[in-house]
CSV table of C-alpha atoms in Angstrom, one decimal:
chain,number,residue,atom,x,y,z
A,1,UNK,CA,-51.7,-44.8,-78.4
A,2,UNK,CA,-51.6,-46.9,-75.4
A,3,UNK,CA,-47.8,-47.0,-75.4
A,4,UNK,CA,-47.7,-43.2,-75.4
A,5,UNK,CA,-50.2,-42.9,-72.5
A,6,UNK,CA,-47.5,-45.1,-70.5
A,7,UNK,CA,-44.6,-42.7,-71.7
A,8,UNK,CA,-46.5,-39.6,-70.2
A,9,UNK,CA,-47.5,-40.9,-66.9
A,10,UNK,CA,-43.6,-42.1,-66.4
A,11,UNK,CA,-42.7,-38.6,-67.4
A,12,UNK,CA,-44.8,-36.8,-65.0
A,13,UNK,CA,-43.5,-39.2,-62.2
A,14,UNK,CA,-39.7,-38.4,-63.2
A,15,UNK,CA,-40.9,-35.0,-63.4
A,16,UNK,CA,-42.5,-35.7,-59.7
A,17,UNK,CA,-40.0,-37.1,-58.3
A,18,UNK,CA,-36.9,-34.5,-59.2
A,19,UNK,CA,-38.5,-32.0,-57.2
A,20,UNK,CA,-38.2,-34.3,-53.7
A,21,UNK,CA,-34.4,-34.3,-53.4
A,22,UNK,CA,-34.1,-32.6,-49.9
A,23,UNK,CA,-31.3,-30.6,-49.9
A,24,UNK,CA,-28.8,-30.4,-46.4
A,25,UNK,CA,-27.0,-27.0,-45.7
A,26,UNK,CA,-24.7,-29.3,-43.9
A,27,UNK,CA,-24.0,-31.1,-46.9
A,28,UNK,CA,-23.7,-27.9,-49.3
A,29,UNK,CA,-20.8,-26.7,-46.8
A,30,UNK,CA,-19.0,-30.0,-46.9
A,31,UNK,CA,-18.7,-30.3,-50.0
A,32,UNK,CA,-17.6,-26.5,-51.1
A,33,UNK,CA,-15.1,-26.6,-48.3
A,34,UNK,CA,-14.0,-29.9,-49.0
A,35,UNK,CA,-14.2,-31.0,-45.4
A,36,UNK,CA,-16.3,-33.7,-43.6
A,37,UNK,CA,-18.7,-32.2,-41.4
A,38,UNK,CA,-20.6,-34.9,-40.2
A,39,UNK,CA,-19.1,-35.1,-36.5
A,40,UNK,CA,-20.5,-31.1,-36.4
A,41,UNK,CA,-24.2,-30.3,-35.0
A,42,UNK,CA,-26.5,-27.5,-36.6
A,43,UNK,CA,-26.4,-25.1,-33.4
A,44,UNK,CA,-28.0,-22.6,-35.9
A,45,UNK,CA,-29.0,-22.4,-39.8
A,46,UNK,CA,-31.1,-20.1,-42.2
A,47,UNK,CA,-31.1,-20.1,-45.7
A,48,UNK,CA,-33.1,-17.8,-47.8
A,49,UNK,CA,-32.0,-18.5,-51.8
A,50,UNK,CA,-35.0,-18.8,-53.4
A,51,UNK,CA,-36.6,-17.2,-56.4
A,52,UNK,CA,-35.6,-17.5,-60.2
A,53,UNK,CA,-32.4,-16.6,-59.8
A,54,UNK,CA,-31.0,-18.0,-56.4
A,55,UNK,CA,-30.5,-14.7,-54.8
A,56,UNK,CA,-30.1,-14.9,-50.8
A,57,UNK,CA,-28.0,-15.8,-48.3
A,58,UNK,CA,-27.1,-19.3,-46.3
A,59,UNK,CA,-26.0,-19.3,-42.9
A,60,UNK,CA,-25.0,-22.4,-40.6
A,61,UNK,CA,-23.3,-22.9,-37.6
A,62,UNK,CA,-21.8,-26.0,-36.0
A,63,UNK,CA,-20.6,-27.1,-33.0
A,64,UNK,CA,-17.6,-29.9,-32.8
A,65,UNK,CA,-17.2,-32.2,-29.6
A,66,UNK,CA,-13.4,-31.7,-30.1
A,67,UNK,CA,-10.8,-30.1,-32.1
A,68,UNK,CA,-10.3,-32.6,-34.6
A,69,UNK,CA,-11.6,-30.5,-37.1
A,70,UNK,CA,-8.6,-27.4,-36.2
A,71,UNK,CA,-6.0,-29.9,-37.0
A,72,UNK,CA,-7.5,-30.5,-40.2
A,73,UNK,CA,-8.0,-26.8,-41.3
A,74,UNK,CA,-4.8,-25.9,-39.9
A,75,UNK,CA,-3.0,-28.2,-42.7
A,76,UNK,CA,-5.0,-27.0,-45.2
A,77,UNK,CA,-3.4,-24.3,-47.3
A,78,UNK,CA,-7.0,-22.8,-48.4
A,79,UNK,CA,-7.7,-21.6,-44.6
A,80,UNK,CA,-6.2,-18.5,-43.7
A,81,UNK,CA,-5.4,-18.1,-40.1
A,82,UNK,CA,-7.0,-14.8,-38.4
A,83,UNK,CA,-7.7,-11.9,-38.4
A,84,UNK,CA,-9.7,-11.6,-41.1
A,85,UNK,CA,-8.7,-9.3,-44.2
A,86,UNK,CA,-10.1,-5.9,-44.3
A,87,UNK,CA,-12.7,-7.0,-47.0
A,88,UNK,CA,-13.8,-10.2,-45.0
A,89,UNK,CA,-14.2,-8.0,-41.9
A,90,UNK,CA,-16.7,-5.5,-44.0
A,91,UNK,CA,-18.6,-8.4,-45.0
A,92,UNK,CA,-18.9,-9.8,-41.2
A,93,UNK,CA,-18.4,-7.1,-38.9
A,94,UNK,CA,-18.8,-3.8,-41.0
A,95,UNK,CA,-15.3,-1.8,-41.7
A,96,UNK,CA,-15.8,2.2,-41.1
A,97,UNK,CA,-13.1,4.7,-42.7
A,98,UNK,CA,-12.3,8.1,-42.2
A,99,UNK,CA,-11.2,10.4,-45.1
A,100,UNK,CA,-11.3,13.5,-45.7
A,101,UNK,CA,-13.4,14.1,-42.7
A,102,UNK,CA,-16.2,11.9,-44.3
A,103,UNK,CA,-17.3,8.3,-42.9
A,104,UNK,CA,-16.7,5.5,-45.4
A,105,UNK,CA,-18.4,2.7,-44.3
A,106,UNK,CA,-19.1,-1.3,-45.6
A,107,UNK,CA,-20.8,-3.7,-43.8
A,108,UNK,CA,-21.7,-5.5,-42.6
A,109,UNK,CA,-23.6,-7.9,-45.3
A,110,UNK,CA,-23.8,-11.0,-43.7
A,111,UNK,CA,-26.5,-10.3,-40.6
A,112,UNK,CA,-30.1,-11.2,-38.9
A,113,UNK,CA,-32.9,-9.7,-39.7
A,114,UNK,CA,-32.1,-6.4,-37.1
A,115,UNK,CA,-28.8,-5.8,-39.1
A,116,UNK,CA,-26.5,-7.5,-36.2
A,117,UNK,CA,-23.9,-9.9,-37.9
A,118,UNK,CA,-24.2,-13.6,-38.1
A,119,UNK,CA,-21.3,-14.4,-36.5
A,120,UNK,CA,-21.5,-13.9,-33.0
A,121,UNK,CA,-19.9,-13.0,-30.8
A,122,UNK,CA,-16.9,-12.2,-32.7
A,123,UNK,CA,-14.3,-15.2,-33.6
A,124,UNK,CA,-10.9,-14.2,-32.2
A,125,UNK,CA,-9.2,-17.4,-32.3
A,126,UNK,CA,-9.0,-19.6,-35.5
A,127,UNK,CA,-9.2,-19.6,-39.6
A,128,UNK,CA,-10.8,-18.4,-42.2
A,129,UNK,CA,-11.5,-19.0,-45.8
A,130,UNK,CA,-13.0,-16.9,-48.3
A,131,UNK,CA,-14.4,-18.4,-52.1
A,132,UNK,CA,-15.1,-15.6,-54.5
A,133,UNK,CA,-17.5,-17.2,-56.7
A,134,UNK,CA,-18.0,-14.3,-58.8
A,135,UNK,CA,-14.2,-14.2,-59.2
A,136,UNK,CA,-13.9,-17.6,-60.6
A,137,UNK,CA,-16.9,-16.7,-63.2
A,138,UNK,CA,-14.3,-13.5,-64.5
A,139,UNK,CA,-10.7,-15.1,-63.9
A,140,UNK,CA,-10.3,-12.4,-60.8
A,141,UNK,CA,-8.9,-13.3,-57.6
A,142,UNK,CA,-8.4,-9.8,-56.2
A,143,UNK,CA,-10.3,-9.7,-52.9
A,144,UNK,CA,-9.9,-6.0,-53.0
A,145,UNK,CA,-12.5,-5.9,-55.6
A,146,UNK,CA,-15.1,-7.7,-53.8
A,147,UNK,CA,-16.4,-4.7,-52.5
A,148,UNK,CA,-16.4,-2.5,-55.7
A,149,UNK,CA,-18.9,-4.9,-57.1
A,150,UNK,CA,-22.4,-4.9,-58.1
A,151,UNK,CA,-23.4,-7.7,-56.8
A,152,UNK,CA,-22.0,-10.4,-54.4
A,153,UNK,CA,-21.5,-14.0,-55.2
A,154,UNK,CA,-19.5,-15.4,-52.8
A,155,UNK,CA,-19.1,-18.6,-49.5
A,156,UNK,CA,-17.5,-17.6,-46.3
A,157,UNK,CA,-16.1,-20.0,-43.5
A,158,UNK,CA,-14.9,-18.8,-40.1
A,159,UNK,CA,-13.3,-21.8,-37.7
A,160,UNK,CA,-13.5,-20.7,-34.2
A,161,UNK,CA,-10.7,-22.2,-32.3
A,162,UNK,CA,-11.8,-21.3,-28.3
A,163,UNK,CA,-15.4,-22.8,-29.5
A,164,UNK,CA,-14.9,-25.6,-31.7
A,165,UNK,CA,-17.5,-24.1,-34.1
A,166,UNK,CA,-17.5,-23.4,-38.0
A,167,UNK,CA,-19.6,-20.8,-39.2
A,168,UNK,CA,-20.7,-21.2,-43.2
A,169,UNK,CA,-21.9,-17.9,-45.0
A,170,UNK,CA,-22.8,-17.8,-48.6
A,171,UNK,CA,-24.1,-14.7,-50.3
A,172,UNK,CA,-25.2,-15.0,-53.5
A,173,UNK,CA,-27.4,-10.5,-55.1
């Protein structure tokens, strides 16, 4: 009996104890883009996942005393360098379309609380890499059909060059 007593009161500490991991945003965005980001500052970060199922969206942007990071990116076959794609645009910046006389319009998904996009003012100058989440979970890598979904799983990196700042986006409906 006594023995079991001890076994409980170790398992509620475990139990304790697995809930005090903090978790860095900084950290998260190193290690899905595969980059060390320890030489950037937090100029600016929000993340509001949460709930049973993780839904929300993670923002953080850093600023870099040089452009050490650019040369890094630049080699790097998973950056793209900009302008952004059309689908990458609506999800930053909004996208409106005209056809038939009637406005089609996405975007923009990744913004404040107002509605006014994340990223800002708007990067001009540098890369960009886009990780489909939901795309890896069906065996679909067609960016055109990101915005034909239901739902958006999804991490989003802009590099501005003229700045030396790295933007990190995830949105996860």
């Amino acid at each position: 009996m006594k023995h079991y007593r001890w076994l409980l009161i170790v398992l509620c500490l475990l139990l304790a104890l697995t809930g005090c991991g903090a978790r860095s945003l900084q950290g998260e965005a190193s290690r899905a883009l595969e980059l060390d980001l320890s030489a950037g500052t937090a100029v600016s970060e929000r993340d509001t996942h949460g709930g049973f199922h993780g839904d929300g969206m993670s923002f953080l942007k850093l600023s870099f005393p040089d452009d050490a990071l650019a040369d890094v990116i630049a080699a790097d076959p998973a950056w793209n360098p900009l302008p952004l794609s059309n689908v990458t645009t609506a999800l930053v910046y909004g996208l409106r379309s005209e056809e038939d006389g009637s406005d089609l319009g996405w975007g923009p998904y990744l913004t404040d609380a107002q509605g006014e996009p994340l990223v800002s003012p708007a990067v001009e100058n540098g890369w960009y890499r886009f990780i489909d989440r939901h795309a890896q979970s069906y065996d679909s890598a067609d960016e055109s059909e990101v915005l034909e979904r239901g739902s958006f799983n999804f991490t989003l990196a802009l590099y501005d060059a003229d700045r030396n700042e790295l933007y990190y986006l995830t949105l996860d409906t």
